[in-house]
Amino acid sequence: MSDAIVLKYDVPGDDFTRAGEASSDIKQKLKQMGIPPEAIRKVAISMYEGEINMVIHAHGGQITVEITPEDVDMLLVDHGPGIADISQAMQAGFSTAPEDVRGLGFGAGMGLPNMKKYSDDFSIESEVGVGTTVHMKVRF
Amino acid sequence: MTIREIQKILDAKVCCGEELLDREVHTACGSDLMSDVLAFVKDQAVLLTGLCNPQAIRTAEMMDIVCLVFVRSKVPTETMVELARENDLVILSTELAMFPSCGLLYENGLRGGSRI
């Protein structure tokens, strides 16, 4: 689409303090563009959870965000360990995060459920040993 | 309730956002688990937490939370304060623990968000 804006982010792995920088940047940009606040919040939360997941589980990854006049499309790709049982991973409260991550306020098994909750379209594909791809869309 | 009233009730120190103390707060949330905070959108909320790391600030940013209260005398680092300033977030620090902090605010009329 000619009037789409495409932004790409590299999410650094293993640096928990920097997790959220990409989501923060998107949030600022959407604000400047005058996107409705409720849609901005949905994008910010779903992408932030995705970023956190990439840092906790996958040593980072790449996020591509496409902003059109109708919606925000987010594609999160990592080359981490992959998820063996996606339906189990989607259950609220299920987590494989290590104990130290829980001490940092995450790893409570709410990441994927939150991403699904706040996006209008949500899909996830994963292969063990290859990586995980999450696709989310938020409409205005 | 304003942030200034919260500061008085909790006898809290203002770590940043002194100029924003007259902002209104409608709801409150007390949690050390950021994913739980992210699960339920609150309107102009204050977040009380014992989790003193940059992700507490980030979570507040994503949720449009207006004020963060660190309980049990926790104090944010310079980096965290800077991040909060960029996002017009007020940070308070109280000597009180989580339970009495929440209790005092509740007693003074502040309520949580809607039920799950």
Tab-separated table of C-alpha atoms in Angstrom:
chain	number	residue	atom	x	y	z
A	1	MET	CA	0.000	0.000	0.000
A	2	SER	CA	1.441	3.360	-1.027
A	3	ASP	CA	0.435	5.257	2.119
A	4	ALA	CA	1.768	2.644	4.520
A	5	ILE	CA	4.700	3.375	6.817
A	6	VAL	CA	6.999	0.437	7.499
A	7	LEU	CA	9.313	0.386	10.509
A	8	LYS	CA	11.795	-2.335	11.416
A	9	TYR	CA	13.274	-2.996	14.852
A	10	ASP	CA	16.005	-5.306	16.075
A	11	VAL	CA	15.213	-6.426	19.587
A	12	PRO	CA	18.457	-7.137	21.427
A	13	GLY	CA	18.428	-10.421	23.319
A	14	ASP	CA	19.547	-10.902	26.914
A	15	ASP	CA	19.342	-7.209	27.826
A	16	PHE	CA	16.221	-7.078	29.885
A	17	THR	CA	16.620	-3.405	30.818
A	18	ARG	CA	16.247	-2.396	27.156
A	19	ALA	CA	13.163	-4.507	26.454
A	20	GLY	CA	10.352	-2.179	25.452
A	21	GLU	CA	12.367	0.362	23.472
A	22	ALA	CA	10.748	-0.629	20.159
A	23	SER	CA	7.231	-0.517	21.626
A	24	SER	CA	7.974	2.847	23.193
A	25	ASP	CA	9.151	4.220	19.845
A	26	ILE	CA	6.023	2.968	18.057
A	27	LYS	CA	3.831	4.434	20.757
A	28	GLN	CA	5.435	7.879	20.330
A	29	LYS	CA	5.098	7.723	16.545
A	30	LEU	CA	1.422	6.713	16.649
A	31	LYS	CA	0.756	9.538	19.100
A	32	GLN	CA	2.371	12.047	16.749
A	33	MET	CA	0.221	10.688	13.906
A	34	GLY	CA	-2.952	11.348	15.873
A	35	ILE	CA	-4.059	7.702	16.098
A	36	PRO	CA	-6.910	7.125	18.645
A	37	PRO	CA	-5.448	6.575	22.167
A	38	GLU	CA	-7.271	3.267	22.701
A	39	ALA	CA	-5.713	1.795	19.539
A	40	ILE	CA	-2.284	3.106	20.585
A	41	ARG	CA	-2.588	1.413	23.946
A	42	LYS	CA	-3.572	-1.884	22.321
A	43	VAL	CA	-0.578	-1.740	19.983
A	44	ALA	CA	1.791	-0.716	22.780
A	45	ILE	CA	0.742	-3.484	25.174
A	46	SER	CA	0.628	-6.320	22.636
A	47	MET	CA	3.966	-5.367	21.115
A	48	TYR	CA	5.594	-4.824	24.516
A	49	GLU	CA	4.599	-8.317	25.659
A	50	GLY	CA	6.025	-9.639	22.385
A	51	GLU	CA	9.300	-7.813	22.962
A	52	ILE	CA	9.544	-9.150	26.492
A	53	ASN	CA	8.951	-12.684	25.200
A	54	MET	CA	11.712	-12.276	22.611
A	55	VAL	CA	14.173	-11.191	25.287
A	56	ILE	CA	13.165	-13.849	27.835
A	57	HIS	CA	12.896	-16.842	25.513
A	58	ALA	CA	14.552	-16.225	22.164
A	59	HIS	CA	17.710	-14.083	22.572
A	60	GLY	CA	15.985	-11.248	20.741
A	61	GLY	CA	14.435	-11.008	17.299
A	62	GLN	CA	13.039	-8.672	14.671
A	63	ILE	CA	9.800	-6.706	14.639
A	64	THR	CA	8.311	-5.199	11.482
A	65	VAL	CA	5.498	-2.724	11.957
A	66	GLU	CA	3.341	-1.493	9.117
A	67	ILE	CA	1.116	1.501	9.794
A	68	THR	CA	-1.705	2.173	7.334
A	69	PRO	CA	-4.630	4.631	7.607
A	70	GLU	CA	-6.798	1.730	8.866
A	71	ASP	CA	-4.584	-0.360	11.117
A	72	VAL	CA	-1.217	-1.306	12.583
A	73	ASP	CA	0.232	-4.632	11.504
A	74	MET	CA	2.983	-6.196	13.642
A	75	LEU	CA	5.155	-9.110	12.598
A	76	LEU	CA	7.440	-10.504	15.315
A	77	VAL	CA	10.024	-13.023	14.200
A	78	ASP	CA	12.580	-14.799	16.355
A	79	HIS	CA	14.993	-17.674	15.898
A	80	GLY	CA	14.720	-18.923	19.441
A	81	PRO	CA	13.957	-22.446	20.681
A	82	GLY	CA	10.376	-22.464	19.370
A	83	ILE	CA	7.226	-23.610	21.177
A	84	ALA	CA	6.391	-27.315	21.256
A	85	ASP	CA	2.750	-26.970	22.306
A	86	ILE	CA	1.198	-23.665	21.247
A	87	SER	CA	-2.227	-24.300	22.800
A	88	GLN	CA	-0.533	-24.919	26.153
A	89	ALA	CA	1.557	-21.748	25.750
A	90	MET	CA	-1.600	-19.741	25.045
A	91	GLN	CA	-3.169	-20.708	28.393
A	92	ALA	CA	-3.174	-17.923	30.962
A	93	GLY	CA	-0.746	-18.840	33.712
A	94	PHE	CA	1.360	-21.327	31.756
A	95	SER	CA	5.002	-20.299	31.640
A	96	THR	CA	8.401	-21.815	30.983
A	97	ALA	CA	10.232	-18.640	32.008
A	98	PRO	CA	13.123	-19.172	34.436
A	99	GLU	CA	12.794	-18.115	38.057
A	100	ASP	CA	15.026	-15.042	37.668
A	101	VAL	CA	12.662	-13.608	35.053
A	102	ARG	CA	9.757	-13.941	37.493
A	103	GLY	CA	11.728	-11.844	39.941
A	104	LEU	CA	11.778	-9.113	37.289
A	105	GLY	CA	7.988	-8.934	37.091
A	106	PHE	CA	7.371	-11.212	34.107
A	107	GLY	CA	7.080	-14.900	33.300
A	108	ALA	CA	3.645	-15.261	34.868
A	109	GLY	CA	2.183	-16.912	31.791
A	110	MET	CA	0.231	-13.849	30.687
A	111	GLY	CA	2.352	-12.676	27.750
A	112	LEU	CA	0.730	-14.580	24.874
A	113	PRO	CA	-2.815	-14.317	26.337
A	114	ASN	CA	-2.315	-10.540	26.687
A	115	MET	CA	-1.068	-10.272	23.099
A	116	LYS	CA	-4.152	-12.107	21.873
A	117	LYS	CA	-6.439	-10.059	24.093
A	118	TYR	CA	-5.225	-6.672	22.893
A	119	SER	CA	-4.878	-7.383	19.167
A	120	ASP	CA	-7.824	-7.624	16.745
A	121	ASP	CA	-6.109	-10.349	14.696
A	122	PHE	CA	-3.603	-12.726	16.250
A	123	SER	CA	-1.766	-15.706	14.827
A	124	ILE	CA	1.282	-17.640	15.968
A	125	GLU	CA	3.449	-20.194	14.213
A	126	SER	CA	6.332	-21.981	15.807
A	127	GLU	CA	8.741	-24.782	15.127
A	128	VAL	CA	10.980	-26.282	17.777
A	129	GLY	CA	14.614	-25.487	17.046
A	130	VAL	CA	13.698	-22.981	14.322
A	131	GLY	CA	11.832	-20.114	15.955
A	132	THR	CA	8.511	-18.391	16.417
A	133	THR	CA	6.545	-15.914	14.322
A	134	VAL	CA	3.697	-13.861	15.758
A	135	HIS	CA	1.429	-11.773	13.582
A	136	MET	CA	-0.863	-9.177	15.171
A	137	LYS	CA	-3.119	-6.476	13.832
A	138	VAL	CA	-4.863	-3.619	15.631
A	139	ARG	CA	-7.574	-1.729	13.734
A	140	PHE	CA	-8.415	1.922	14.368
B	1	MET	CA	-8.110	11.914	44.048
B	2	THR	CA	-5.040	13.900	42.957
B	3	ILE	CA	-1.468	12.627	42.975
B	4	ARG	CA	-0.718	15.281	45.603
B	5	GLU	CA	-3.322	13.736	47.925
B	6	ILE	CA	-1.791	10.287	47.359
B	7	GLN	CA	1.617	11.694	48.234
B	8	LYS	CA	0.246	13.139	51.491
B	9	ILE	CA	-1.695	10.025	52.469
B	10	LEU	CA	1.352	7.780	51.931
B	11	ASP	CA	3.777	10.370	53.284
B	12	ALA	CA	5.747	9.741	50.105
B	13	LYS	CA	8.795	11.366	48.622
B	14	VAL	CA	8.448	12.774	45.084
B	15	CYS	CA	11.218	11.273	42.920
B	16	CYS	CA	10.115	13.073	39.754
B	17	GLY	CA	7.138	14.870	38.240
B	18	GLU	CA	6.731	17.548	40.951
B	19	GLU	CA	4.922	19.740	38.394
B	20	LEU	CA	2.322	17.038	37.671
B	21	LEU	CA	1.043	16.475	41.228
B	22	ASP	CA	-2.347	18.068	40.598
B	23	ARG	CA	-3.312	15.436	38.043
B	24	GLU	CA	-6.387	13.353	38.814
B	25	VAL	CA	-6.128	9.623	39.464
B	26	HIS	CA	-9.286	7.511	38.997
B	27	THR	CA	-8.216	3.980	39.879
B	28	ALA	CA	-5.390	2.105	41.573
B	29	CYS	CA	-3.591	-1.162	41.100
B	30	GLY	CA	-1.103	-2.869	43.435
B	31	SER	CA	1.129	-5.536	41.892
B	32	ASP	CA	4.685	-6.731	41.465
B	33	LEU	CA	3.692	-8.721	38.410
B	34	MET	CA	3.845	-6.524	35.335
B	35	SER	CA	1.964	-8.970	33.100
B	36	ASP	CA	-0.974	-8.784	35.505
B	37	VAL	CA	-0.861	-5.010	35.322
B	38	LEU	CA	-0.790	-5.210	31.518
B	39	ALA	CA	-3.774	-7.564	31.457
B	40	PHE	CA	-6.278	-5.032	32.727
B	41	VAL	CA	-6.523	-1.553	31.350
B	42	LYS	CA	-7.159	1.054	33.958
B	43	ASP	CA	-8.255	4.600	33.447
B	44	GLN	CA	-5.796	7.242	34.724
B	45	ALA	CA	-4.416	4.819	37.235
B	46	VAL	CA	-1.773	4.830	39.933
B	47	LEU	CA	0.374	1.707	40.145
B	48	LEU	CA	1.763	0.663	43.516
B	49	THR	CA	4.621	-1.787	43.227
B	50	GLY	CA	7.637	-3.219	44.977
B	51	LEU	CA	9.244	-3.977	41.630
B	52	CYS	CA	11.876	-1.310	41.193
B	53	ASN	CA	13.307	-1.861	37.691
B	54	PRO	CA	13.047	-0.161	34.262
B	55	GLN	CA	10.247	-2.524	33.215
B	56	ALA	CA	7.978	-1.052	35.899
B	57	ILE	CA	8.409	2.329	34.172
B	58	ARG	CA	7.917	0.776	30.714
B	59	THR	CA	4.743	-0.972	31.853
B	60	ALA	CA	3.413	2.320	33.209
B	61	GLU	CA	4.274	3.963	29.898
B	62	MET	CA	2.437	1.348	27.806
B	63	MET	CA	-0.643	1.529	30.051
B	64	ASP	CA	-0.774	5.354	30.228
B	65	ILE	CA	-0.472	5.076	33.991
B	66	VAL	CA	-0.087	8.552	35.505
B	67	CYS	CA	1.712	7.773	38.757
B	68	LEU	CA	3.975	5.023	40.048
B	69	VAL	CA	4.439	4.465	43.783
B	70	PHE	CA	7.385	2.400	44.965
B	71	VAL	CA	6.563	0.829	48.320
B	72	ARG	CA	8.946	-0.239	51.101
B	73	SER	CA	11.315	2.726	50.549
B	74	LYS	CA	12.460	1.589	47.124
B	75	VAL	CA	14.062	4.369	45.132
B	76	PRO	CA	14.392	4.467	41.324
B	77	THR	CA	17.766	4.732	39.583
B	78	GLU	CA	18.747	7.794	37.512
B	79	THR	CA	17.974	5.899	34.302
B	80	MET	CA	14.502	5.043	35.555
B	81	VAL	CA	13.826	8.641	36.577
B	82	GLU	CA	14.942	9.831	33.161
B	83	LEU	CA	12.641	7.322	31.460
B	84	ALA	CA	9.760	8.453	33.679
B	85	ARG	CA	10.407	12.133	32.883
B	86	GLU	CA	10.312	11.426	29.154
B	87	ASN	CA	6.861	9.945	29.656
B	88	ASP	CA	5.389	12.534	32.053
B	89	LEU	CA	5.140	9.935	34.769
B	90	VAL	CA	5.175	10.893	38.450
B	91	ILE	CA	7.220	8.606	40.710
B	92	LEU	CA	6.615	8.519	44.448
B	93	SER	CA	8.461	6.490	47.057
B	94	THR	CA	6.893	5.566	50.390
B	95	GLU	CA	8.291	3.858	53.470
B	96	LEU	CA	5.027	1.940	53.834
B	97	ALA	CA	4.676	-1.650	52.619
B	98	MET	CA	2.230	-2.675	49.888
B	99	PHE	CA	-0.712	-3.703	52.075
B	100	PRO	CA	-0.927	-0.585	54.256
B	101	SER	CA	-0.300	1.636	51.220
B	102	CYS	CA	-3.228	0.122	49.314
B	103	GLY	CA	-5.353	0.104	52.477
B	104	LEU	CA	-4.808	3.786	53.166
B	105	LEU	CA	-5.675	4.798	49.605
B	106	TYR	CA	-8.782	2.595	49.654
B	107	GLU	CA	-9.853	4.031	53.002
B	108	ASN	CA	-9.556	7.503	51.478
B	109	GLY	CA	-11.888	6.641	48.618
B	110	LEU	CA	-9.650	5.373	45.820
B	111	ARG	CA	-10.893	2.163	44.186
B	112	GLY	CA	-9.489	-0.523	41.886
B	113	GLY	CA	-10.604	-1.022	38.309
B	114	SER	CA	-13.574	-3.119	37.329
B	115	ARG	CA	-13.750	-6.799	38.240
B	116	ILE	CA	-12.132	-9.317	35.955
